[in-house]
mmCIF file of C-alpha atoms in Angstrom:
data_model
loop_
_atom_site.group_PDB
_atom_site.id
_atom_site.type_symbol
_atom_site.label_atom_id
_atom_site.label_comp_id
_atom_site.label_asym_id
_atom_site.label_seq_id
_atom_site.Cartn_x
_atom_site.Cartn_y
_atom_site.Cartn_z
ATOM 1 C CA MET A 1 -20.955 1.688 -2.390
ATOM 2 C CA THR A 2 -18.450 1.201 -5.293
ATOM 3 C CA ASP A 3 -16.532 -1.645 -6.932
ATOM 4 C CA THR A 4 -14.363 1.181 -8.345
ATOM 5 C CA PRO A 5 -11.028 0.945 -5.290
ATOM 6 C CA ALA A 6 -9.063 3.835 -4.970
ATOM 7 C CA LEU A 7 -5.710 3.398 -6.081
ATOM 8 C CA ALA A 8 -2.297 5.045 -4.481
ATOM 9 C CA ILE A 9 0.106 5.218 -7.776
ATOM 10 C CA PHE A 10 3.340 5.928 -6.996
ATOM 11 C CA ASP A 11 7.013 7.376 -8.197
ATOM 12 C CA LEU A 12 9.946 5.534 -7.240
ATOM 13 C CA ASP A 13 13.256 7.239 -6.984
ATOM 14 C CA GLY A 14 12.746 10.128 -5.138
ATOM 15 C CA THR A 15 9.512 9.256 -3.798
ATOM 16 C CA LEU A 16 9.703 6.115 -1.978
ATOM 17 C CA VAL A 17 12.893 4.867 -2.140
ATOM 18 C CA ASP A 18 16.119 8.071 -1.486
ATOM 19 C CA PRO A 19 18.979 6.217 -4.174
ATOM 20 C CA ALA A 20 21.191 7.806 -1.765
ATOM 21 C CA GLY A 21 23.218 9.520 -4.218
ATOM 22 C CA SER A 22 23.527 6.069 -5.982
ATOM 23 C CA ILE A 23 21.924 7.538 -9.643
ATOM 24 C CA THR A 24 23.716 10.653 -9.833
ATOM 25 C CA GLY A 25 27.151 8.929 -8.568
ATOM 26 C CA GLY A 26 26.224 6.559 -11.059
ATOM 27 C CA ILE A 27 25.988 9.144 -13.483
ATOM 28 C CA ALA A 28 28.929 10.878 -13.145
ATOM 29 C CA TYR A 29 31.294 7.872 -12.683
ATOM 30 C CA ALA A 30 29.910 6.462 -16.371
ATOM 31 C CA LEU A 31 30.456 9.695 -18.160
ATOM 32 C CA LYS A 32 33.428 9.416 -16.794
ATOM 33 C CA ALA A 33 33.946 6.288 -18.382
ATOM 34 C CA HIS A 34 33.749 6.954 -21.590
ATOM 35 C CA GLY A 35 36.178 10.300 -21.324
ATOM 36 C CA LEU A 36 32.929 12.470 -20.310
ATOM 37 C CA ASP A 37 32.069 16.060 -18.991
ATOM 38 C CA VAL A 38 30.736 15.325 -16.250
ATOM 39 C CA PRO A 39 27.633 18.379 -15.379
ATOM 40 C CA THR A 40 27.433 19.882 -12.395
ATOM 41 C CA ALA A 41 25.689 18.528 -9.540
ATOM 42 C CA ALA A 42 22.495 20.935 -9.883
ATOM 43 C CA VAL A 43 22.636 19.113 -13.373
ATOM 44 C CA LEU A 44 23.149 15.766 -11.748
ATOM 45 C CA ALA A 45 20.762 15.660 -9.416
ATOM 46 C CA GLY A 46 18.433 16.648 -12.650
ATOM 47 C CA MET A 47 18.257 13.774 -14.205
ATOM 48 C CA VAL A 48 16.921 12.006 -11.469
ATOM 49 C CA GLY A 49 13.618 10.826 -12.945
ATOM 50 C CA PRO A 50 12.998 11.206 -16.956
ATOM 51 C CA PRO A 51 13.853 8.092 -18.102
ATOM 52 C CA LEU A 52 18.354 8.641 -18.431
ATOM 53 C CA LEU A 53 19.006 8.210 -22.086
ATOM 54 C CA GLU A 54 16.287 11.116 -22.472
ATOM 55 C CA SER A 55 18.024 13.480 -20.153
ATOM 56 C CA LEU A 56 21.956 12.136 -21.526
ATOM 57 C CA HIS A 57 20.602 13.594 -24.848
ATOM 58 C CA ARG A 58 19.562 16.750 -23.534
ATOM 59 C CA LEU A 59 21.687 17.556 -21.325
ATOM 60 C CA VAL A 60 25.467 16.145 -22.406
ATOM 61 C CA ASP A 61 27.295 16.670 -25.748
ATOM 62 C CA ALA A 62 28.548 13.647 -27.397
ATOM 63 C CA PRO A 63 27.589 11.542 -30.222
ATOM 64 C CA GLU A 64 24.656 9.543 -30.397
ATOM 65 C CA GLY A 65 26.175 5.491 -30.112
ATOM 66 C CA LEU A 66 28.478 6.240 -27.002
ATOM 67 C CA LEU A 67 25.114 7.508 -24.688
ATOM 68 C CA ASP A 68 23.870 4.281 -25.464
ATOM 69 C CA ALA A 69 27.275 2.860 -23.934
ATOM 70 C CA VAL A 70 27.651 5.949 -21.164
ATOM 71 C CA VAL A 71 24.136 3.984 -20.058
ATOM 72 C CA HIS A 72 25.369 0.313 -20.238
ATOM 73 C CA THR A 73 28.018 1.123 -17.871
ATOM 74 C CA TYR A 74 25.463 3.685 -15.603
ATOM 75 C CA ARG A 75 23.042 0.359 -15.364
ATOM 76 C CA LYS A 76 25.854 -2.481 -15.032
ATOM 77 C CA GLN A 77 27.608 0.078 -11.491
ATOM 78 C CA TYR A 78 24.138 1.033 -10.577
ATOM 79 C CA ILE A 79 22.988 -2.875 -10.468
ATOM 80 C CA GLU A 80 25.875 -3.736 -8.353
ATOM 81 C CA HIS A 81 26.535 -1.379 -6.566
ATOM 82 C CA GLY A 82 24.438 1.250 -6.346
ATOM 83 C CA MET A 83 21.176 0.111 -5.746
ATOM 84 C CA ALA A 84 22.171 -1.587 -2.092
ATOM 85 C CA GLN A 85 23.239 2.361 -1.121
ATOM 86 C CA SER A 86 19.511 2.854 -1.362
ATOM 87 C CA LEU A 87 16.965 3.432 1.637
ATOM 88 C CA PRO A 88 13.135 3.459 2.076
ATOM 89 C CA TYR A 89 12.550 7.270 2.562
ATOM 90 C CA PRO A 90 11.828 7.871 6.422
ATOM 91 C CA GLY A 91 7.720 5.918 7.121
ATOM 92 C CA ILE A 92 7.339 4.676 3.571
ATOM 93 C CA PRO A 93 7.340 1.253 5.014
ATOM 94 C CA GLU A 94 4.286 1.751 7.709
ATOM 95 C CA LEU A 95 2.667 3.833 5.220
ATOM 96 C CA LEU A 96 2.056 2.010 2.872
ATOM 97 C CA ALA A 97 1.346 -0.900 4.844
ATOM 98 C CA ARG A 98 -1.478 0.877 6.229
ATOM 99 C CA LEU A 99 -2.864 1.536 3.598
ATOM 100 C CA ARG A 100 -2.928 -1.217 3.094
ATOM 101 C CA GLU A 101 -4.568 -2.675 5.575
ATOM 102 C CA ARG A 102 -7.692 0.334 4.685
ATOM 103 C CA GLY A 103 -8.834 -1.440 1.581
ATOM 104 C CA LEU A 104 -6.485 0.698 -1.166
ATOM 105 C CA HIS A 105 -5.439 -0.655 -4.317
ATOM 106 C CA LEU A 106 -1.661 0.417 -4.334
ATOM 107 C CA THR A 107 0.997 0.954 -7.846
ATOM 108 C CA VAL A 108 4.215 1.649 -9.197
ATOM 109 C CA ALA A 109 4.554 3.955 -11.853
ATOM 110 C CA THR A 110 8.033 4.949 -12.605
ATOM 111 C CA GLN A 111 10.421 6.139 -15.206
ATOM 112 C CA LYS A 112 12.839 3.230 -13.709
ATOM 113 C CA PRO A 113 12.641 -0.194 -15.900
ATOM 114 C CA ARG A 114 10.302 -2.354 -14.522
ATOM 115 C CA ASN A 115 11.991 -5.066 -13.769
ATOM 116 C CA LEU A 116 15.447 -3.128 -11.415
ATOM 117 C CA ALA A 117 12.148 -1.583 -10.153
ATOM 118 C CA VAL A 118 11.042 -4.683 -9.354
ATOM 119 C CA LYS A 119 13.501 -5.305 -8.154
ATOM 120 C CA LEU A 120 14.032 -2.590 -6.232
ATOM 121 C CA LEU A 121 11.553 -3.020 -4.017
ATOM 122 C CA ARG A 122 11.954 -6.362 -3.423
ATOM 123 C CA LEU A 123 15.978 -5.637 -2.102
ATOM 124 C CA HIS A 124 13.922 -3.192 0.728
ATOM 125 C CA GLY A 125 10.925 -5.088 0.946
ATOM 126 C CA LEU A 126 8.703 -2.938 -0.239
ATOM 127 C CA GLU A 127 7.751 -5.019 -3.473
ATOM 128 C CA ARG A 128 4.686 -6.891 -1.421
ATOM 129 C CA PHE A 129 2.759 -3.826 -0.380
ATOM 130 C CA PHE A 130 1.826 -3.304 -3.967
ATOM 131 C CA HIS A 131 -0.882 -4.143 -5.845
ATOM 132 C CA SER A 132 1.211 -3.970 -9.725
ATOM 133 C CA ILE A 133 4.559 -2.256 -10.642
ATOM 134 C CA HIS A 134 4.215 -0.285 -14.495
ATOM 135 C CA GLY A 135 8.141 1.241 -15.882
ATOM 136 C CA SER A 136 9.551 1.333 -18.477
ATOM 137 C CA PRO A 137 11.249 -0.930 -20.819
ATOM 138 C CA ASP A 138 13.727 -3.395 -19.775
ATOM 139 C CA ASP A 139 15.935 -1.697 -23.196
ATOM 140 C CA GLU A 140 17.085 1.435 -22.493
ATOM 141 C CA THR A 141 18.418 2.114 -25.558
ATOM 142 C CA LEU A 142 14.934 2.390 -27.071
ATOM 143 C CA PRO A 143 13.465 6.026 -27.364
ATOM 144 C CA PRO A 144 11.629 6.984 -24.774
ATOM 145 C CA PRO A 145 8.171 7.215 -24.560
ATOM 146 C CA PRO A 146 6.806 9.920 -26.706
ATOM 147 C CA ASP A 147 4.340 10.987 -23.949
ATOM 148 C CA GLY A 148 6.648 10.430 -20.534
ATOM 149 C CA LYS A 149 4.782 8.954 -18.245
ATOM 150 C CA VAL A 150 1.526 9.802 -19.084
ATOM 151 C CA GLY A 151 0.503 5.861 -20.695
ATOM 152 C CA ILE A 152 3.387 4.129 -17.075
ATOM 153 C CA VAL A 153 0.464 5.809 -15.551
ATOM 154 C CA LEU A 154 -3.196 4.852 -17.985
ATOM 155 C CA ASP A 155 -1.102 0.944 -17.163
ATOM 156 C CA ALA A 156 -1.637 1.209 -13.585
ATOM 157 C CA LEU A 157 -5.127 3.153 -13.679
ATOM 158 C CA VAL A 158 -6.641 0.248 -15.793
ATOM 159 C CA THR A 159 -4.420 -2.856 -14.437
ATOM 160 C CA ASN A 160 -6.249 -1.938 -11.279
ATOM 161 C CA HIS A 161 -9.472 -0.885 -12.359
ATOM 162 C CA ALA A 162 -9.375 1.971 -11.029
ATOM 163 C CA THR A 163 -11.546 5.841 -11.764
ATOM 164 C CA ALA A 164 -8.890 9.064 -12.517
ATOM 165 C CA ASP A 165 -11.731 10.640 -9.667
ATOM 166 C CA ARG A 166 -10.738 7.164 -7.816
ATOM 167 C CA ALA A 167 -6.697 8.108 -7.763
ATOM 168 C CA VAL A 168 -3.786 9.631 -6.761
ATOM 169 C CA MET A 169 -0.503 9.689 -8.126
ATOM 170 C CA ILE A 170 1.832 10.653 -5.763
ATOM 171 C CA GLY A 171 5.214 11.924 -6.563
ATOM 172 C CA ASP A 172 8.931 14.707 -6.832
ATOM 173 C CA ARG A 173 8.885 15.948 -10.031
ATOM 174 C CA ARG A 174 6.054 17.393 -12.490
ATOM 175 C CA HIS A 175 6.995 14.593 -15.433
ATOM 176 C CA ASP A 176 5.101 12.607 -11.949
ATOM 177 C CA ALA A 177 2.011 15.948 -12.404
ATOM 178 C CA ALA A 178 2.287 15.831 -15.242
ATOM 179 C CA GLY A 179 1.765 11.913 -16.154
ATOM 180 C CA ALA A 180 -1.076 12.254 -13.135
ATOM 181 C CA ALA A 181 -2.605 15.291 -15.030
ATOM 182 C CA ALA A 182 -2.677 14.509 -18.925
ATOM 183 C CA ASN A 183 -4.765 10.684 -17.262
ATOM 184 C CA GLY A 184 -7.917 13.385 -14.973
ATOM 185 C CA VAL A 185 -5.518 12.291 -11.552
ATOM 186 C CA ARG A 186 -4.620 14.487 -8.955
ATOM 187 C CA CYS A 187 -1.502 14.481 -7.721
ATOM 188 C CA ILE A 188 0.227 15.102 -4.263
ATOM 189 C CA GLY A 189 3.745 16.881 -4.425
ATOM 190 C CA VAL A 190 6.203 14.570 -1.917
ATOM 191 C CA ALA A 191 9.397 17.868 -0.841
ATOM 192 C CA TRP A 192 11.598 14.938 0.523
ATOM 193 C CA GLY A 193 12.440 14.236 -3.493
ATOM 194 C CA PHE A 194 14.369 15.517 -6.187
ATOM 195 C CA ALA A 195 12.590 18.719 -7.524
ATOM 196 C CA PRO A 196 14.241 21.728 -8.244
ATOM 197 C CA GLU A 197 13.747 25.456 -5.878
ATOM 198 C CA GLY A 198 10.456 26.654 -7.299
ATOM 199 C CA GLU A 199 9.036 23.000 -9.264
ATOM 200 C CA PHE A 200 5.598 22.884 -7.644
ATOM 201 C CA ALA A 201 5.202 26.069 -7.557
ATOM 202 C CA SER A 202 4.613 25.746 -10.731
ATOM 203 C CA LEU A 203 2.174 22.706 -10.929
ATOM 204 C CA ASP A 204 -1.449 21.811 -10.571
ATOM 205 C CA LEU A 205 -0.787 20.187 -6.994
ATOM 206 C CA ALA A 206 -3.414 18.359 -4.502
ATOM 207 C CA ALA A 207 -1.318 19.245 -2.015
ATOM 208 C CA ILE A 208 2.358 19.302 -0.906
ATOM 209 C CA VAL A 209 3.953 16.618 1.976
ATOM 210 C CA SER A 210 7.021 16.998 3.811
ATOM 211 C CA ASP A 211 7.110 13.321 5.537
ATOM 212 C CA ALA A 212 4.593 9.841 5.753
ATOM 213 C CA ASP A 213 2.434 11.055 8.075
ATOM 214 C CA GLU A 214 1.328 14.436 5.850
ATOM 215 C CA LEU A 215 1.249 11.808 3.178
ATOM 216 C CA GLU A 216 -1.338 9.475 4.356
ATOM 217 C CA ARG A 217 -4.571 12.620 5.827
ATOM 218 C CA ALA A 218 -3.154 14.233 1.757
ATOM 219 C CA ILE A 219 -3.760 10.660 0.164
ATOM 220 C CA GLY A 220 -7.078 10.501 2.442
ATOM 221 C CA MET A 221 -8.251 13.577 1.833
ATOM 222 C CA VAL A 222 -8.153 13.122 -2.129
ATOM 223 C CA LEU A 223 -9.442 10.111 -2.475
ATOM 224 C CA ASP A 224 -12.283 11.549 0.335
ATOM 225 C CA LEU A 225 -11.743 8.637 2.823
ATOM 226 C CA ALA A 226 -13.734 8.090 6.064
ATOM 227 C CA PRO A 227 -12.370 10.082 9.173
ATOM 228 C CA GLU A 228 -10.914 6.565 10.886
ATOM 229 C CA ALA A 229 -9.287 5.845 7.104
ATOM 230 C CA SER A 230 -7.375 8.847 7.613
ATOM 231 C CA ALA A 231 -6.183 9.541 10.426
ATOM 232 C CA CYS A 232 -2.902 8.504 11.447
#
């Protein structure tokens, strides 16, 4: 036996919770409000996951100072209206409950500002399942961390006293896989999120799953849980 916990690290938007258009619609709303062109639906979908300011710098042609205002407008719209539109993906609350019952430590590692992540999880009754919640700084006008999700995943490991070989990352984008790989953690990709076509094929994933039951089995396989712990 070991004192090192088995740790499941979850991404948030696109993995645990379906934003249901609240993110892409909110970005479009904020861009229009500041007189900026709105990208295509595919480009907007690709902005789900990375820090918003980073995506705006990369994809939107606008003066530097105006982008901070876009972020502020987007966040106000998201808090007042968008957050309530989101829903947990099918089977996710039940999966989290089963994993907790089996003794796993559960944590969230998201590039969403941490306080917003806590509010979103609390809104949907999911906060209670997690031992810790890790995210980006709450001030979104600050430059995003240069290492992307690497430091956030590391914080999750350290806080939960977990080692890389006893942990698994679950996410829907390449940023999740990159943050996991840099910390020596294996990653499971969920097919219900926002990865564009072909993105998973270029990643070294432990598994790709299409529903919560498949995800439970994959977590059991990666963490080498006892058969009774990984059976659905």
